[in-house]
PDB file of C-alpha atoms in Angstrom:
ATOM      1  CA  UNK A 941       0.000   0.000   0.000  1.00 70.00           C
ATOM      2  CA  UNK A 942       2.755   2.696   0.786  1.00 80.00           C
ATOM      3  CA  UNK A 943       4.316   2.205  -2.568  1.00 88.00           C
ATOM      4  CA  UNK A 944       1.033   2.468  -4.226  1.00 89.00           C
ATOM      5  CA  UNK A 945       0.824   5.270  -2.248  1.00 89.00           C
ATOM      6  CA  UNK A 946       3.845   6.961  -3.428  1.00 91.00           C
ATOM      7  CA  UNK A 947       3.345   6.233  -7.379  1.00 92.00           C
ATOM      8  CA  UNK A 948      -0.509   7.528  -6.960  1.00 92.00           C
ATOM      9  CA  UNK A 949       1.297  10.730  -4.971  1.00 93.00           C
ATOM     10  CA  UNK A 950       3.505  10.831  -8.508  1.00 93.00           C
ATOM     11  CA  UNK A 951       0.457  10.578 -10.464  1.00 93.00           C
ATOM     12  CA  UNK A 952      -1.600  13.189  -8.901  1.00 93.00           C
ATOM     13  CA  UNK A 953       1.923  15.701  -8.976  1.00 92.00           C
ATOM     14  CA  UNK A 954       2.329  15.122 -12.581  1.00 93.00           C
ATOM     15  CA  UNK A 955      -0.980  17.090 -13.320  1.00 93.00           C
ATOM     16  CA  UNK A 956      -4.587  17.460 -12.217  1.00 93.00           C
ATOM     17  CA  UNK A 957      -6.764  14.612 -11.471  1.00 94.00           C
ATOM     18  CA  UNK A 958     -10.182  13.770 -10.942  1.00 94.00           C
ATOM     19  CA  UNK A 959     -11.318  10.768  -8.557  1.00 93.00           C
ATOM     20  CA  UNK A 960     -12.170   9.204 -11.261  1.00 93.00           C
ATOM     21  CA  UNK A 961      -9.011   9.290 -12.929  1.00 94.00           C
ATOM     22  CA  UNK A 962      -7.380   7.792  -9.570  1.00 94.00           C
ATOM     23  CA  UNK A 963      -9.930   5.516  -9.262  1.00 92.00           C
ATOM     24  CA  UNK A 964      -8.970   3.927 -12.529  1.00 93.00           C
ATOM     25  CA  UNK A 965      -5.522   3.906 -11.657  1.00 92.00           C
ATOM     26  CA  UNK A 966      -5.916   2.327  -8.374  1.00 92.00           C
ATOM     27  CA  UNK A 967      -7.661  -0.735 -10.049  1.00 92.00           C
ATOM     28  CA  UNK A 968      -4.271  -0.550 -12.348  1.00 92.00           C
ATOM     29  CA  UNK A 969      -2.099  -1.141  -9.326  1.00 91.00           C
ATOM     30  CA  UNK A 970      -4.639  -4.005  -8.412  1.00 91.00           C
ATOM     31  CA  UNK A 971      -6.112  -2.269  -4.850  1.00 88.00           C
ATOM     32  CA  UNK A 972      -9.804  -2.885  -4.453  1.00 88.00           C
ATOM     33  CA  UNK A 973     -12.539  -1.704  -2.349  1.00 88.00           C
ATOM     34  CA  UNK A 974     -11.242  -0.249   1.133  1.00 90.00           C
ATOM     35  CA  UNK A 975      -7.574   0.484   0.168  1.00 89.00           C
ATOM     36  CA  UNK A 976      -8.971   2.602  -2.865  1.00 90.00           C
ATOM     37  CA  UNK A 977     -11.008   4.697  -0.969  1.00 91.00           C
ATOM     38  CA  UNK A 978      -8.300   5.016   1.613  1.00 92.00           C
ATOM     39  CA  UNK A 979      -5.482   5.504  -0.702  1.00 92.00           C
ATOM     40  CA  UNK A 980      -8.245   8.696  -2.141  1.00 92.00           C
ATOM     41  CA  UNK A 981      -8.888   9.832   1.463  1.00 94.00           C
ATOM     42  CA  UNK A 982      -5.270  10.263   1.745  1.00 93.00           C
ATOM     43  CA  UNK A 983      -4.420  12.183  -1.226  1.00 94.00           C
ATOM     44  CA  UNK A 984      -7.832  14.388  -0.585  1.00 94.00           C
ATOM     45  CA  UNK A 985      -6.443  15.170   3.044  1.00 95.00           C
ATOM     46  CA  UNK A 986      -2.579  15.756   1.344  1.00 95.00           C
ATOM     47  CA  UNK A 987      -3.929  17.989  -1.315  1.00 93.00           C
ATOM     48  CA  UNK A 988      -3.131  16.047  -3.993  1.00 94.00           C
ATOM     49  CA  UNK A 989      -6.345  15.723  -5.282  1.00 95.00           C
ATOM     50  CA  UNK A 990      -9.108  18.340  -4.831  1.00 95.00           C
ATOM     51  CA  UNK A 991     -12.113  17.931  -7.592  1.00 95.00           C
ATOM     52  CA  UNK A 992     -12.401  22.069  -7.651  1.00 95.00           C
ATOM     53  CA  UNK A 993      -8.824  22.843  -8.866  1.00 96.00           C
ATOM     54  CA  UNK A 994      -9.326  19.636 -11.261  1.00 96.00           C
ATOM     55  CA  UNK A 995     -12.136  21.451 -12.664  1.00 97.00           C
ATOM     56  CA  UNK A 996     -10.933  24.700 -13.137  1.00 96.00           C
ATOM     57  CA  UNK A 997      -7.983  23.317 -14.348  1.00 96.00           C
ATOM     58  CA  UNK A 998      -9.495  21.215 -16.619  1.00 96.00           C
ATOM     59  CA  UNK A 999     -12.280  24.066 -18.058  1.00 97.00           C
ATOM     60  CA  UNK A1000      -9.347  26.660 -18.617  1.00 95.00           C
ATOM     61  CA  UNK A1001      -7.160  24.346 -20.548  1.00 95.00           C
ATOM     62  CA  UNK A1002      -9.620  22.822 -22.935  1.00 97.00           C
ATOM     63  CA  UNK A1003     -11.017  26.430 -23.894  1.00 97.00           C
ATOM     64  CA  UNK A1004      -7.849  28.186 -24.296  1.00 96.00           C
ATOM     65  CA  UNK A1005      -5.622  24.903 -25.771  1.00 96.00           C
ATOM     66  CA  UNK A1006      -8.659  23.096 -28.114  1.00 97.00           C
ATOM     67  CA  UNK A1007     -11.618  25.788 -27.811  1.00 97.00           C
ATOM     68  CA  UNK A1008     -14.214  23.899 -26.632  1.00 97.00           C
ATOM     69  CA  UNK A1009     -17.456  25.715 -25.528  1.00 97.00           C
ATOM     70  CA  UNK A1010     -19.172  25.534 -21.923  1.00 97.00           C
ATOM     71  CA  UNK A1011     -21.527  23.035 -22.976  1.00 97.00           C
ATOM     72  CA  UNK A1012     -18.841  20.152 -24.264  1.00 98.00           C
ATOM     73  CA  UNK A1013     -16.872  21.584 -20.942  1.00 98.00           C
ATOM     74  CA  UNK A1014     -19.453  20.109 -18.759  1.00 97.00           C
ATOM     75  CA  UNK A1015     -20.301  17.588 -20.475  1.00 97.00           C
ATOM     76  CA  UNK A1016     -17.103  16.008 -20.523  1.00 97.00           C
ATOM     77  CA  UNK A1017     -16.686  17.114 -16.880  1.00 97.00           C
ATOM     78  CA  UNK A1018     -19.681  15.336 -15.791  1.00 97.00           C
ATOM     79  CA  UNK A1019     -18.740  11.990 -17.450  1.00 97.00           C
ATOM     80  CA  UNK A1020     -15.931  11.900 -15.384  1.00 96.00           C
ATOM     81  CA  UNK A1021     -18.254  12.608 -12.356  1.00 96.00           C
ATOM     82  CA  UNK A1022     -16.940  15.667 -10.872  1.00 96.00           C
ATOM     83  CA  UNK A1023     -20.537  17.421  -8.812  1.00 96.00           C
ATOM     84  CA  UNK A1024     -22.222  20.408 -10.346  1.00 97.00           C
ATOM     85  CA  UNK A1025     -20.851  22.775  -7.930  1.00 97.00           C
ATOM     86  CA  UNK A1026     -17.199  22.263  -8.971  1.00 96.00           C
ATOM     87  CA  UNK A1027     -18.769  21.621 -12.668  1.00 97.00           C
ATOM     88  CA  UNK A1028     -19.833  25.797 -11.939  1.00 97.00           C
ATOM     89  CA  UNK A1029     -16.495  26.372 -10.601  1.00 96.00           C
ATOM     90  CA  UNK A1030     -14.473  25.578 -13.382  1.00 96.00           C
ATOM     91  CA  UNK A1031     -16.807  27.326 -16.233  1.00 97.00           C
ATOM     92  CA  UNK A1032     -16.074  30.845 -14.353  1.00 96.00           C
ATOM     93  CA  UNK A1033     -12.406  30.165 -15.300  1.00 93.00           C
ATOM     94  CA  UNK A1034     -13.399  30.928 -19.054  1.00 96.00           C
ATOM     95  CA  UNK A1035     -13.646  34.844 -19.128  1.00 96.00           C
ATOM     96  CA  UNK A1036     -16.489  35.702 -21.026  1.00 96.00           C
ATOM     97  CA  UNK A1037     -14.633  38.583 -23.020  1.00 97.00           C
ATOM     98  CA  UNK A1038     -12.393  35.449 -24.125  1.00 96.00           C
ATOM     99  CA  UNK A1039     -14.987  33.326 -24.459  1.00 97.00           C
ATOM    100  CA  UNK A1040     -17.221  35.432 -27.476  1.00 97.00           C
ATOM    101  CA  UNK A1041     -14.156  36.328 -29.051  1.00 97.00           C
ATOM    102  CA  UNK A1042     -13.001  32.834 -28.996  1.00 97.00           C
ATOM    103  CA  UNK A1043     -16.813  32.070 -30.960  1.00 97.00           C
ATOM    104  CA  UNK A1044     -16.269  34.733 -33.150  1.00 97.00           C
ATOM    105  CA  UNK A1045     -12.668  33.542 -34.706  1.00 97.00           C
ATOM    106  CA  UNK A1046     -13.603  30.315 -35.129  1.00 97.00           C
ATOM    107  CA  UNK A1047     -17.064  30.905 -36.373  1.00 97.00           C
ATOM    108  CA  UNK A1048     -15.665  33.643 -38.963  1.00 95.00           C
ATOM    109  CA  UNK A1049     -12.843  31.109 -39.850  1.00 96.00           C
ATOM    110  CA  UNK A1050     -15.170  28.459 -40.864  1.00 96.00           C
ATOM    111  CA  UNK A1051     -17.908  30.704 -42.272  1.00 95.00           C
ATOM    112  CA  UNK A1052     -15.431  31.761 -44.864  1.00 93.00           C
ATOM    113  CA  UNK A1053     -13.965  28.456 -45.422  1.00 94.00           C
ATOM    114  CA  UNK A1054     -17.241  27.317 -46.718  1.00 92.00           C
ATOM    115  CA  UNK A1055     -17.384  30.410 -49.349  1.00 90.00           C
ATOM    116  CA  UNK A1056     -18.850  28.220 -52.636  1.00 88.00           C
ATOM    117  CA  UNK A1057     -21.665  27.167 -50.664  1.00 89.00           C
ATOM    118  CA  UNK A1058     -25.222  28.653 -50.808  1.00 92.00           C
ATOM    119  CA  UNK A1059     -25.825  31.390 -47.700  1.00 89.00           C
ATOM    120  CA  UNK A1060     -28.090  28.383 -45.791  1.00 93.00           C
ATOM    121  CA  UNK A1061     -25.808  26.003 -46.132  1.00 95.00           C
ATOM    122  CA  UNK A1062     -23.013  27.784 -44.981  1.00 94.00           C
ATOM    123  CA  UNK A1063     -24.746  28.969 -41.994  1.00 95.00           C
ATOM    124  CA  UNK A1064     -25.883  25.388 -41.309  1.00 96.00           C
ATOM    125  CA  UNK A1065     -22.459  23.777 -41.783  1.00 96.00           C
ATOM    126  CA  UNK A1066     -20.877  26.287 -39.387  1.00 97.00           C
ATOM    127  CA  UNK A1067     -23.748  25.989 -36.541  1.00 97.00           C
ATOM    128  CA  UNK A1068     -22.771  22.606 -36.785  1.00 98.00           C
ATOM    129  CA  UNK A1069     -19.310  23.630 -36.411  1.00 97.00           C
ATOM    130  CA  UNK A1070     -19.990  25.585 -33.377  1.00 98.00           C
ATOM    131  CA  UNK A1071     -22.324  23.299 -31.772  1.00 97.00           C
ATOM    132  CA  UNK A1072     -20.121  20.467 -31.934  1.00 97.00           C
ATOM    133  CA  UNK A1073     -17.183  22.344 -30.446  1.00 97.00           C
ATOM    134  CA  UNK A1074     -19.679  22.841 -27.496  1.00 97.00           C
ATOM    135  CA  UNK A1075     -21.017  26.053 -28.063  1.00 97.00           C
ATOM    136  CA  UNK A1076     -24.387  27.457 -27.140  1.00 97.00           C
ATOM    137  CA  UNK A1077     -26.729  27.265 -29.750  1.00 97.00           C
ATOM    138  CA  UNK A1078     -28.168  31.062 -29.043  1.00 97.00           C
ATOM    139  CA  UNK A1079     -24.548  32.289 -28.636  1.00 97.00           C
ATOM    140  CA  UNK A1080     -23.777  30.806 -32.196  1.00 97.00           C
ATOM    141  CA  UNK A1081     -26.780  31.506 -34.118  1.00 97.00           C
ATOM    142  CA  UNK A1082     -26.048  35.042 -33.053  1.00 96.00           C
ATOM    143  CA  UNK A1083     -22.901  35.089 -34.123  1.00 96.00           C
ATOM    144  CA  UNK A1084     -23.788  33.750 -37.559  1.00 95.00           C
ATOM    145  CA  UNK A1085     -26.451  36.209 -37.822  1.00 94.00           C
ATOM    146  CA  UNK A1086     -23.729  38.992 -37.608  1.00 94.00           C
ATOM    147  CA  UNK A1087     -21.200  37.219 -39.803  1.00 93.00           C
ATOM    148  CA  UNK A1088     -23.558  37.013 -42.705  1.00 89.00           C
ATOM    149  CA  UNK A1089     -24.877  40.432 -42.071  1.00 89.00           C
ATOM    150  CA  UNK A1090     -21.428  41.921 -42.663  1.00 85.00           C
ATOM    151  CA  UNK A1091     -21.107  39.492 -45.563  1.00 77.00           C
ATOM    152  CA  UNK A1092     -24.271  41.297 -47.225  1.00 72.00           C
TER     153      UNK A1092
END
């Protein structure tokens, strides 16, 4: 157990992790039942794990490294069962400034990528865009609104 202790210590230094994460990589090392949720107690109570910083960590990387919206965000975030109020947490990590600009770039980029295309289909292909990066669909449509208008 104290050498599982010490690579899961290793682990959680390396970068963030979620419970979850652990969890898996407890049933890696082959511990089971008690000694996983001990081994999880103990890096809770050591600070090497802490669900809140995962979060944030995780929602500030994934916008500003692969510019995923909010909604893919949580998504993913709730998959790998981390609660809604540390879910919350890490969203307010995205600035919103950042965040509309962010929607705007890559809306404009693929708008105008997709220039031989009628005006619908263009607008559909880059909602799709947008939506499957995680983006709101109100925030998006919006933004497509004012792309074509400027196009006019």
């Amino acid at each position: 157990m104290k050498a599982d202790l010490l690579k899961l210590r290793h682990y959680c230094a390396y970068q963030e992790r979620c419970h979850s994460e652990v969890r898996e990589k407890c049933y890696g090392l082959g511990l089971r039942g008690e000694d996983i949720e001990e081994a999880i107690a103990h890096l809770v109570e050591e600070n090497f794990l802490n669900e809140e910083r995962f979060a944030r960590a995780y929602a500030g990387g994934k916008f500003r490294m692969q510019q995923w919206g909010r909604k893919k965000i949580s998504m993913v975030l709730k998959q790998k069962q981390i609660s809604p109020y540390c879910i919350k947490k890490g969203l307010e990590e995205i600035d919103e400034e950042d965040y509309r600009s962010t929607l705007q770039a890559l809306a404009e980029k693929k708008y105008h990528q997709l220039r031989g295309e009628q005006l619908l289909k263009r607008q559909y292909k880059t909602m799709q865009f947008l939506l499957q990066r995680g983006f709101e669909q109100e925030l998006a449509r919006e933004t497509i609104e004012q792309i074509a208008k400027k196009e006019e």
